[in-house]
PDB file of C-alpha atoms in Angstrom:
ATOM      1  CA  MET A 447     107.193  87.061  78.403  1.00 70.00           C
ATOM      2  CA  GLU A 448     109.851  89.603  79.393  1.00 71.00           C
ATOM      3  CA  PHE A 449     109.208  92.755  81.443  1.00 75.00           C
ATOM      4  CA  ARG A 450     111.031  96.096  81.792  1.00 77.00           C
ATOM      5  CA  MET A 451     110.287  99.143  83.953  1.00 84.00           C
ATOM      6  CA  CYS A 452     111.176 102.646  82.713  1.00 83.00           C
ATOM      7  CA  GLY A 453     110.145 105.849  84.469  1.00 84.00           C
ATOM      8  CA  GLY A 454     107.234 104.160  86.188  1.00 85.00           C
ATOM      9  CA  LEU A 455     105.975 102.561  82.979  1.00 87.00           C
ATOM     10  CA  GLY A 456     105.975  98.826  82.419  1.00 86.00           C
ATOM     11  CA  PHE A 457     106.864  97.212  79.088  1.00 79.00           C
ATOM     12  CA  MET A 458     106.101  93.637  78.157  1.00 78.00           C
ATOM     13  CA  GLN A 459     107.161  91.678  75.111  1.00 69.00           C
ATOM     14  CA  LYS A 460     107.376  88.102  73.952  1.00 73.00           C
ATOM     15  CA  ARG A 461     110.652  86.408  74.788  1.00 70.00           C
ATOM     16  CA  ASN A 462     113.058  85.954  71.863  1.00 72.00           C
ATOM     17  CA  SER A 463     112.666  82.224  71.325  1.00 73.00           C
ATOM     18  CA  LYS A 464     114.200  82.132  67.852  1.00 77.00           C
ATOM     19  CA  ILE A 465     116.679  79.281  67.433  1.00 80.00           C
ATOM     20  CA  CYS A 466     119.913  80.255  65.690  1.00 87.00           C
ATOM     21  CA  ASP A 467     120.810  77.418  63.345  1.00 91.00           C
ATOM     22  CA  ALA A 468     122.234  76.681  59.889  1.00 94.00           C
ATOM     23  CA  LYS A 469     118.978  77.794  58.230  1.00 94.00           C
ATOM     24  CA  CYS A 470     119.916  81.363  59.180  1.00 94.00           C
ATOM     25  CA  LEU A 471     123.060  81.090  57.052  1.00 96.00           C
ATOM     26  CA  GLU A 472     121.530  80.156  53.697  1.00 96.00           C
ATOM     27  CA  LYS A 473     121.532  83.699  52.297  1.00 97.00           C
ATOM     28  CA  VAL A 474     125.201  84.212  51.398  1.00 98.00           C
ATOM     29  CA  VAL A 475     125.461  87.579  49.653  1.00 98.00           C
ATOM     30  CA  THR A 476     129.189  87.810  48.858  1.00 98.00           C
ATOM     31  CA  LYS A 477     131.189  86.499  45.916  1.00 98.00           C
ATOM     32  CA  SER A 478     132.755  83.934  48.241  1.00 97.00           C
ATOM     33  CA  LYS A 479     130.065  81.348  49.034  1.00 96.00           C
ATOM     34  CA  ASP A 480     132.290  78.824  50.778  1.00 91.00           C
ATOM     35  CA  LEU A 481     131.038  78.115  54.285  1.00 96.00           C
ATOM     36  CA  SER A 482     132.690  75.038  55.745  1.00 96.00           C
ATOM     37  CA  GLU A 483     130.925  73.093  58.488  1.00 97.00           C
ATOM     38  CA  GLN A 484     133.354  74.603  61.004  1.00 97.00           C
ATOM     39  CA  ALA A 485     132.605  78.092  59.721  1.00 97.00           C
ATOM     40  CA  LYS A 486     128.875  77.484  60.092  1.00 97.00           C
ATOM     41  CA  LEU A 487     129.405  76.209  63.633  1.00 98.00           C
ATOM     42  CA  ASP A 488     131.411  79.319  64.506  1.00 98.00           C
ATOM     43  CA  MET A 489     128.786  81.609  62.975  1.00 98.00           C
ATOM     44  CA  ILE A 490     126.020  79.903  64.954  1.00 97.00           C
ATOM     45  CA  THR A 491     128.131  80.066  68.126  1.00 97.00           C
ATOM     46  CA  GLY A 492     128.595  83.807  67.608  1.00 97.00           C
ATOM     47  CA  MET A 493     124.887  84.378  66.970  1.00 95.00           C
ATOM     48  CA  ILE A 494     123.883  82.507  70.114  1.00 95.00           C
ATOM     49  CA  ALA A 495     126.390  84.447  72.247  1.00 95.00           C
ATOM     50  CA  ILE A 496     125.272  87.889  71.074  1.00 94.00           C
ATOM     51  CA  LYS A 497     121.608  86.935  71.365  1.00 92.00           C
ATOM     52  CA  TYR A 498     122.105  87.051  75.140  1.00 91.00           C
ATOM     53  CA  THR A 499     124.552  89.983  75.215  1.00 92.00           C
ATOM     54  CA  GLN A 500     123.668  93.621  75.856  1.00 90.00           C
ATOM     55  CA  SER A 501     123.134  95.498  72.572  1.00 90.00           C
ATOM     56  CA  ASN A 502     124.786  96.819  70.575  1.00 93.00           C
ATOM     57  CA  SER A 503     126.923  93.701  70.463  1.00 96.00           C
ATOM     58  CA  VAL A 504     129.428  91.974  68.224  1.00 97.00           C
ATOM     59  CA  GLY A 505     131.278  88.719  68.794  1.00 98.00           C
ATOM     60  CA  TYR A 506     134.295  86.988  67.276  1.00 98.00           C
ATOM     61  CA  SER A 507     134.423  83.191  67.284  1.00 98.00           C
ATOM     62  CA  LYS A 508     136.856  80.511  66.172  1.00 98.00           C
ATOM     63  CA  ASP A 509     137.001  76.721  66.470  1.00 97.00           C
ATOM     64  CA  GLY A 510     133.665  76.533  68.280  1.00 96.00           C
ATOM     65  CA  MET A 511     134.411  79.136  70.962  1.00 97.00           C
ATOM     66  CA  MET A 512     134.018  82.853  71.514  1.00 98.00           C
ATOM     67  CA  ILE A 513     137.340  84.688  71.493  1.00 98.00           C
ATOM     68  CA  GLY A 514     136.088  88.265  71.891  1.00 98.00           C
ATOM     69  CA  VAL A 515     132.779  89.998  72.637  1.00 97.00           C
ATOM     70  CA  GLY A 516     132.069  93.734  72.520  1.00 97.00           C
ATOM     71  CA  ALA A 517     128.762  94.812  74.017  1.00 94.00           C
ATOM     72  CA  GLY A 518     126.704  97.757  75.222  1.00 92.00           C
ATOM     73  CA  GLN A 519     128.240 100.356  72.902  1.00 93.00           C
ATOM     74  CA  GLN A 520     126.361 103.118  71.076  1.00 91.00           C
ATOM     75  CA  SER A 521     128.528 102.673  67.964  1.00 94.00           C
ATOM     76  CA  ARG A 522     128.750  99.319  66.239  1.00 95.00           C
ATOM     77  CA  VAL A 523     132.321  99.862  65.081  1.00 97.00           C
ATOM     78  CA  ASP A 524     133.217 100.554  68.718  1.00 97.00           C
ATOM     79  CA  CYS A 525     131.802  97.101  69.526  1.00 97.00           C
ATOM     80  CA  VAL A 526     133.993  95.656  66.782  1.00 98.00           C
ATOM     81  CA  LYS A 527     137.092  97.403  68.154  1.00 98.00           C
ATOM     82  CA  LEU A 528     136.342  96.519  71.794  1.00 97.00           C
ATOM     83  CA  ALA A 529     135.845  92.855  70.947  1.00 98.00           C
ATOM     84  CA  GLY A 530     138.891  93.042  68.665  1.00 98.00           C
ATOM     85  CA  ARG A 531     141.149  94.070  71.544  1.00 97.00           C
ATOM     86  CA  LYS A 532     140.011  90.956  73.388  1.00 98.00           C
ATOM     87  CA  VAL A 533     140.748  88.853  70.301  1.00 98.00           C
ATOM     88  CA  SER A 534     144.264  90.281  70.124  1.00 98.00           C
ATOM     89  CA  THR A 535     144.851  89.509  73.803  1.00 98.00           C
ATOM     90  CA  TRP A 536     143.519  85.964  73.333  1.00 98.00           C
ATOM     91  CA  ARG A 537     145.807  85.422  70.360  1.00 98.00           C
ATOM     92  CA  LEU A 538     148.869  86.858  72.087  1.00 98.00           C
ATOM     93  CA  ARG A 539     148.468  84.529  75.054  1.00 97.00           C
ATOM     94  CA  PHE A 540     149.901  81.879  72.703  1.00 98.00           C
ATOM     95  CA  HIS A 541     152.970  83.953  71.796  1.00 98.00           C
ATOM     96  CA  PRO A 542     156.186  82.085  72.736  1.00 98.00           C
ATOM     97  CA  LYS A 543     157.282  84.941  74.992  1.00 98.00           C
ATOM     98  CA  VAL A 544     153.993  84.723  76.888  1.00 98.00           C
ATOM     99  CA  THR A 545     153.875  80.943  77.191  1.00 97.00           C
ATOM    100  CA  GLY A 546     157.527  81.000  78.208  1.00 97.00           C
ATOM    101  CA  LEU A 547     157.138  83.369  81.170  1.00 97.00           C
ATOM    102  CA  LYS A 548     158.997  81.960  84.206  1.00 97.00           C
ATOM    103  CA  PHE A 549     156.794  82.420  87.239  1.00 98.00           C
ATOM    104  CA  LYS A 550     158.031  81.943  90.764  1.00 97.00           C
ATOM    105  CA  ALA A 551     156.778  78.867  92.589  1.00 96.00           C
ATOM    106  CA  GLY A 552     153.584  79.557  94.504  1.00 96.00           C
ATOM    107  CA  VAL A 553     152.132  82.217  92.194  1.00 97.00           C
ATOM    108  CA  LYS A 554     148.405  81.498  92.029  1.00 97.00           C
ATOM    109  CA  ARG A 555     146.687  80.570  88.781  1.00 97.00           C
ATOM    110  CA  GLN A 556     144.575  83.720  88.503  1.00 97.00           C
ATOM    111  CA  ASP A 557     147.584  85.875  89.361  1.00 98.00           C
ATOM    112  CA  ARG A 558     149.411  84.222  86.467  1.00 98.00           C
ATOM    113  CA  VAL A 559     146.498  84.945  84.129  1.00 97.00           C
ATOM    114  CA  ASN A 560     146.425  88.597  85.195  1.00 98.00           C
ATOM    115  CA  ALA A 561     150.211  88.904  84.888  1.00 98.00           C
ATOM    116  CA  ARG A 562     150.164  87.500  81.344  1.00 98.00           C
ATOM    117  CA  VAL A 563     147.459  89.959  80.284  1.00 98.00           C
ATOM    118  CA  ARG A 564     149.377  92.921  81.700  1.00 98.00           C
ATOM    119  CA  TYR A 565     152.549  91.669  79.992  1.00 98.00           C
ATOM    120  CA  ILE A 566     150.643  91.618  76.696  1.00 98.00           C
ATOM    121  CA  GLU A 567     149.154  95.064  77.244  1.00 97.00           C
ATOM    122  CA  GLY A 568     152.532  96.427  78.320  1.00 95.00           C
ATOM    123  CA  ASP A 569     151.323  99.819  79.548  1.00 95.00           C
ATOM    124  CA  MET A 570     152.397  99.580  83.198  1.00 96.00           C
ATOM    125  CA  ASP A 571     153.713 102.572  85.091  1.00 96.00           C
ATOM    126  CA  THR A 572     156.708 102.232  87.431  1.00 97.00           C
ATOM    127  CA  ALA A 573     154.734 101.411  90.580  1.00 97.00           C
ATOM    128  CA  GLU A 574     152.664  98.713  88.870  1.00 97.00           C
ATOM    129  CA  TYR A 575     155.683  97.236  87.087  1.00 97.00           C
ATOM    130  CA  GLU A 576     157.654  96.904  90.338  1.00 97.00           C
ATOM    131  CA  GLN A 577     154.808  94.897  91.838  1.00 97.00           C
ATOM    132  CA  TRP A 578     154.184  92.882  88.658  1.00 98.00           C
ATOM    133  CA  VAL A 579     157.802  91.791  88.199  1.00 98.00           C
ATOM    134  CA  LYS A 580     157.764  90.145  91.632  1.00 97.00           C
ATOM    135  CA  ASN A 581     155.805  87.284  90.041  1.00 98.00           C
ATOM    136  CA  PHE A 582     158.862  86.134  88.072  1.00 97.00           C
ATOM    137  CA  GLU A 583     162.221  84.529  88.696  1.00 93.00           C
ATOM    138  CA  THR A 584     163.833  87.106  86.403  1.00 95.00           C
ATOM    139  CA  ALA A 585     162.384  90.209  84.738  1.00 96.00           C
ATOM    140  CA  PRO A 586     160.875  89.189  81.341  1.00 97.00           C
ATOM    141  CA  GLU A 587     162.010  90.881  78.152  1.00 97.00           C
ATOM    142  CA  PRO A 588     159.287  93.231  76.816  1.00 96.00           C
ATOM    143  CA  LEU A 589     156.901  92.057  74.121  1.00 97.00           C
ATOM    144  CA  THR A 590     157.399  94.673  71.430  1.00 97.00           C
ATOM    145  CA  ALA A 591     154.687  96.293  69.324  1.00 97.00           C
ATOM    146  CA  GLU A 592     156.220  94.751  66.202  1.00 97.00           C
ATOM    147  CA  GLU A 593     156.193  91.278  67.750  1.00 98.00           C
ATOM    148  CA  LYS A 594     152.560  91.707  68.734  1.00 98.00           C
ATOM    149  CA  SER A 595     151.529  92.938  65.287  1.00 97.00           C
ATOM    150  CA  THR A 596     153.334  90.112  63.515  1.00 97.00           C
ATOM    151  CA  PHE A 597     151.836  87.427  65.732  1.00 98.00           C
ATOM    152  CA  VAL A 598     148.276  88.778  65.549  1.00 97.00           C
ATOM    153  CA  SER A 599     148.546  89.007  61.756  1.00 96.00           C
ATOM    154  CA  GLY A 600     148.904  85.216  61.693  1.00 96.00           C
ATOM    155  CA  LEU A 601     145.338  84.808  62.922  1.00 97.00           C
ATOM    156  CA  SER A 602     142.943  83.425  60.288  1.00 97.00           C
ATOM    157  CA  GLY A 603     139.599  81.686  59.822  1.00 97.00           C
ATOM    158  CA  VAL A 604     137.821  83.905  62.362  1.00 98.00           C
ATOM    159  CA  THR A 605     134.079  84.616  62.312  1.00 98.00           C
ATOM    160  CA  ILE A 606     132.343  87.823  63.357  1.00 98.00           C
ATOM    161  CA  ALA A 607     128.634  87.978  64.200  1.00 98.00           C
ATOM    162  CA  SER A 608     126.564  91.099  64.833  1.00 97.00           C
ATOM    163  CA  ASP A 609     123.176  91.506  66.539  1.00 95.00           C
ATOM    164  CA  ALA A 610     122.126  94.094  63.912  1.00 94.00           C
ATOM    165  CA  PHE A 611     123.301  95.270  60.505  1.00 96.00           C
ATOM    166  CA  PHE A 612     126.655  96.918  59.905  1.00 96.00           C
ATOM    167  CA  PRO A 613     125.767 100.509  58.917  1.00 95.00           C
ATOM    168  CA  PHE A 614     129.170 101.225  57.334  1.00 96.00           C
ATOM    169  CA  ARG A 615     132.127  99.268  55.952  1.00 97.00           C
ATOM    170  CA  ASP A 616     134.433 100.462  58.751  1.00 97.00           C
ATOM    171  CA  SER A 617     133.543  97.433  60.890  1.00 97.00           C
ATOM    172  CA  ILE A 618     134.607  95.088  58.090  1.00 98.00           C
ATOM    173  CA  ASP A 619     137.836  97.011  57.517  1.00 98.00           C
ATOM    174  CA  HIS A 620     138.760  96.631  61.184  1.00 98.00           C
ATOM    175  CA  ALA A 621     137.683  92.978  61.384  1.00 98.00           C
ATOM    176  CA  SER A 622     139.941  92.147  58.437  1.00 98.00           C
ATOM    177  CA  LYS A 623     142.965  92.963  60.624  1.00 97.00           C
ATOM    178  CA  LEU A 624     141.997  90.131  62.973  1.00 98.00           C
ATOM    179  CA  GLY A 625     141.802  87.257  60.537  1.00 98.00           C
ATOM    180  CA  VAL A 626     138.041  87.439  59.934  1.00 98.00           C
ATOM    181  CA  LYS A 627     136.902  85.378  56.944  1.00 98.00           C
ATOM    182  CA  TYR A 628     133.245  84.807  57.810  1.00 98.00           C
ATOM    183  CA  VAL A 629     130.513  87.309  58.703  1.00 98.00           C
ATOM    184  CA  ALA A 630     127.008  86.717  60.059  1.00 98.00           C
ATOM    185  CA  GLN A 631     124.690  89.723  60.307  1.00 97.00           C
ATOM    186  CA  PRO A 632     121.007  90.503  59.709  1.00 96.00           C
ATOM    187  CA  GLY A 633     121.472  92.851  56.756  1.00 96.00           C
ATOM    188  CA  GLY A 634     118.946  95.549  55.953  1.00 95.00           C
ATOM    189  CA  SER A 635     121.129  98.656  55.969  1.00 96.00           C
ATOM    190  CA  VAL A 636     121.046 101.264  53.203  1.00 96.00           C
ATOM    191  CA  ALA A 637     124.813 100.616  53.066  1.00 96.00           C
ATOM    192  CA  ASP A 638     124.485  96.841  52.506  1.00 97.00           C
ATOM    193  CA  GLN A 639     126.157  97.009  49.094  1.00 98.00           C
ATOM    194  CA  GLU A 640     129.066  98.988  50.518  1.00 98.00           C
ATOM    195  CA  VAL A 641     129.521  96.383  53.258  1.00 98.00           C
ATOM    196  CA  ILE A 642     129.245  93.521  50.750  1.00 98.00           C
ATOM    197  CA  GLY A 643     131.880  95.213  48.600  1.00 98.00           C
ATOM    198  CA  ALA A 644     134.217  95.469  51.578  1.00 98.00           C
ATOM    199  CA  CYS A 645     133.762  91.758  52.306  1.00 98.00           C
ATOM    200  CA  ASP A 646     134.470  90.924  48.670  1.00 98.00           C
ATOM    201  CA  ALA A 647     137.644  93.032  48.775  1.00 98.00           C
ATOM    202  CA  TYR A 648     138.935  90.962  51.712  1.00 98.00           C
ATOM    203  CA  GLY A 649     137.718  87.612  50.386  1.00 98.00           C
ATOM    204  CA  MET A 650     135.196  87.165  53.193  1.00 98.00           C
ATOM    205  CA  ALA A 651     132.003  85.135  53.005  1.00 98.00           C
ATOM    206  CA  MET A 652     129.019  86.933  54.547  1.00 98.00           C
ATOM    207  CA  ALA A 653     125.554  85.583  55.286  1.00 98.00           C
ATOM    208  CA  PHE A 654     122.517  87.781  55.826  1.00 98.00           C
ATOM    209  CA  THR A 655     120.557  86.073  58.601  1.00 96.00           C
ATOM    210  CA  ASP A 656     117.507  88.378  58.379  1.00 92.00           C
ATOM    211  CA  LEU A 657     117.437  88.062  62.166  1.00 89.00           C
ATOM    212  CA  ARG A 658     118.013  90.965  64.541  1.00 87.00           C
ATOM    213  CA  LEU A 659     119.129  89.858  67.995  1.00 83.00           C
ATOM    214  CA  PHE A 660     118.772  93.035  70.061  1.00 76.00           C
ATOM    215  CA  HIS A 661     118.855  92.545  73.817  1.00 67.00           C
ATOM    216  CA  HIS A 662     118.246  95.542  76.132  1.00 57.00           C
TER     217      HIS A 662
END
């Protein structure tokens, strides 16, 4: 059992012991029905991750790993966008300009990680930049917005999983910009057909799991 206290009152409920597996993915509601074994693995990985993440939550997964999680937001599309920013950063860490950064000898591993992320984000003011550039042998050329957009657009085969239904198609529209081709969500919204139509427009395969995974 799980317990919560709120304003002096105690709440008790049975622990969510539901196992997220391939049986949850049998109800494919889109025109595209193709779920490869890797896609199923990614969908299950996403479902497991958001099961234990603060609601509302959405997670992107690819190749058996989570690449972006957005949690604790009041708006589901905000979860999608928050997690999406993490996906973009993950993707851009493989950009040739990022992998080719010339660090000075002795720069610690975590400092290198932080420096790469700030290079990707590129929104440093003068004081921060002067400190940041000390990590390198020579000042790196900026990573332009066009270079970022082009590289992120090459992302494909990504899965998105949600702990509750998508109430509008806006989440699907945004996810399409990040290479999403597979969607796992409970379904049950009055806007289900609108969301299905959006998935069909982008060639996505979506499974209704009939399983809400709220965690508060």
